[in-house]
């Protein structure tokens, strides 16, 4: 797997980040959809890092399990691990739930903005690693 495959994953990350910005700053803000797209961006970013290391990423949404596939000394391991808590949002708002306890409380918008900053920093670092390869 080459850099082109990584760029394809990163294009999906960009699309999700754009959706987050639109959901937070658009005329009808939808924070829950922004949170979902944060999870998606984080998941795809970890998969891009795996592909960059010639690891075929499995299907699935568990960010922690994906990060665990990276070698422990991977330059992005630590920052991507910080995004593990987003896993629950892969499906939390996407399906109706009869069990109110299964849906996590909405985090404050400031926390969502922090996730975006972490994702962008990790994305930029991955791009730098690719440029140096």
XYZ file of C-alpha atoms in Angstrom:
133
model
C 0.000 0.000 0.000
C 1.433 3.306 -1.015
C 1.038 6.963 -0.322
C -1.871 7.197 -2.769
C -3.940 4.856 -0.598
C -3.085 6.954 2.467
C -4.135 10.102 0.603
C -7.464 8.455 -0.196
C -8.055 7.794 3.502
C -7.005 11.360 4.310
C -9.509 12.687 1.751
C -12.256 10.977 3.753
C -10.855 12.546 6.940
C -11.078 15.959 5.242
C -14.673 15.316 4.218
C -15.621 14.407 7.786
C -13.823 17.466 9.184
C -15.709 19.645 6.711
C -18.961 18.051 7.915
C -17.998 18.782 11.542
C -17.393 22.452 10.737
C -20.686 22.692 8.838
C -22.578 20.998 11.661
C -21.091 23.292 14.302
C -21.107 26.568 12.368
C -23.934 26.182 9.863
C -27.284 27.914 9.990
C -28.836 24.954 11.845
C -26.123 23.539 14.166
C -26.391 19.814 14.858
C -23.839 18.953 17.512
C -24.692 15.243 17.585
C -23.958 14.921 13.868
C -20.716 16.875 14.380
C -19.736 14.389 17.089
C -20.482 11.473 14.775
C -18.267 12.970 12.070
C -15.477 13.560 14.627
C -15.557 9.851 15.378
C -15.530 9.049 11.680
C -12.608 11.412 11.018
C -10.632 9.919 13.910
C -11.352 6.357 12.788
C -10.318 7.078 9.196
C -7.190 8.874 10.388
C -6.076 5.813 12.363
C -6.775 3.676 9.312
C -4.651 6.061 7.203
C -1.798 5.647 9.690
C -2.157 1.864 9.480
C -2.101 1.948 5.683
C 0.989 4.182 5.796
C 2.661 1.395 7.788
C 1.530 -1.240 5.260
C -1.135 -2.641 7.610
C -4.493 -3.422 6.047
C -7.062 -1.890 8.408
C -9.987 -4.062 9.397
C -13.565 -2.934 9.110
C -14.809 -1.635 12.394
C -15.214 1.473 14.463
C -13.194 0.700 17.603
C -10.510 3.379 17.572
C -8.632 1.817 20.480
C -8.460 -1.568 18.754
C -7.241 0.133 15.576
C -4.574 2.117 17.436
C -3.445 -1.128 19.085
C -2.519 -2.418 15.616
C 0.090 0.348 15.303
C 3.510 -0.413 16.682
C 3.911 1.058 20.175
C 6.692 3.415 19.049
C 4.681 4.774 16.095
C 4.969 8.592 16.079
C 1.171 8.956 16.148
C 0.386 6.226 18.673
C -0.003 8.579 21.635
C -2.075 11.276 19.971
C -4.349 8.766 18.251
C -4.858 6.964 21.572
C -6.317 10.206 22.909
C -9.213 9.750 20.474
C -10.260 6.295 21.735
C -13.201 7.700 23.685
C -14.841 8.738 20.409
C -15.589 5.093 19.565
C -18.944 5.179 21.347
C -20.122 7.930 18.993
C -19.808 5.706 15.915
C -23.346 4.492 16.506
C -24.643 6.418 19.535
C -26.750 8.867 17.559
C -27.183 6.840 14.388
C -29.857 4.431 15.588
C -32.875 4.803 17.843
C -32.318 3.468 21.303
C -34.909 2.271 23.755
C -32.248 2.354 26.459
C -31.419 5.943 27.383
C -28.394 4.698 29.335
C -26.761 3.395 26.151
C -26.513 6.915 24.691
C -23.698 8.969 26.187
C -24.461 12.519 27.249
C -23.620 15.185 24.707
C -20.176 16.620 25.410
C -19.818 20.401 25.435
C -19.074 22.009 22.080
C -15.654 23.053 23.426
C -14.752 19.380 23.819
C -15.809 18.678 20.237
C -13.636 21.580 19.074
C -10.750 20.060 21.051
C -11.235 16.726 19.301
C -11.099 18.514 15.960
C -7.829 20.192 16.955
C -6.345 16.818 17.968
C -7.461 15.222 14.705
C -5.999 18.085 12.666
C -2.691 17.940 14.541
C -2.429 14.179 13.988
C -3.412 14.548 10.336
C -0.722 17.176 9.831
C 1.858 14.968 11.526
C 0.913 12.034 9.290
C 1.236 14.255 6.239
C 4.685 15.262 7.452
C 5.684 11.637 7.877
C 4.513 10.915 4.338
C 6.452 13.875 2.964
C 9.603 12.614 4.669
C 9.182 9.077 3.347
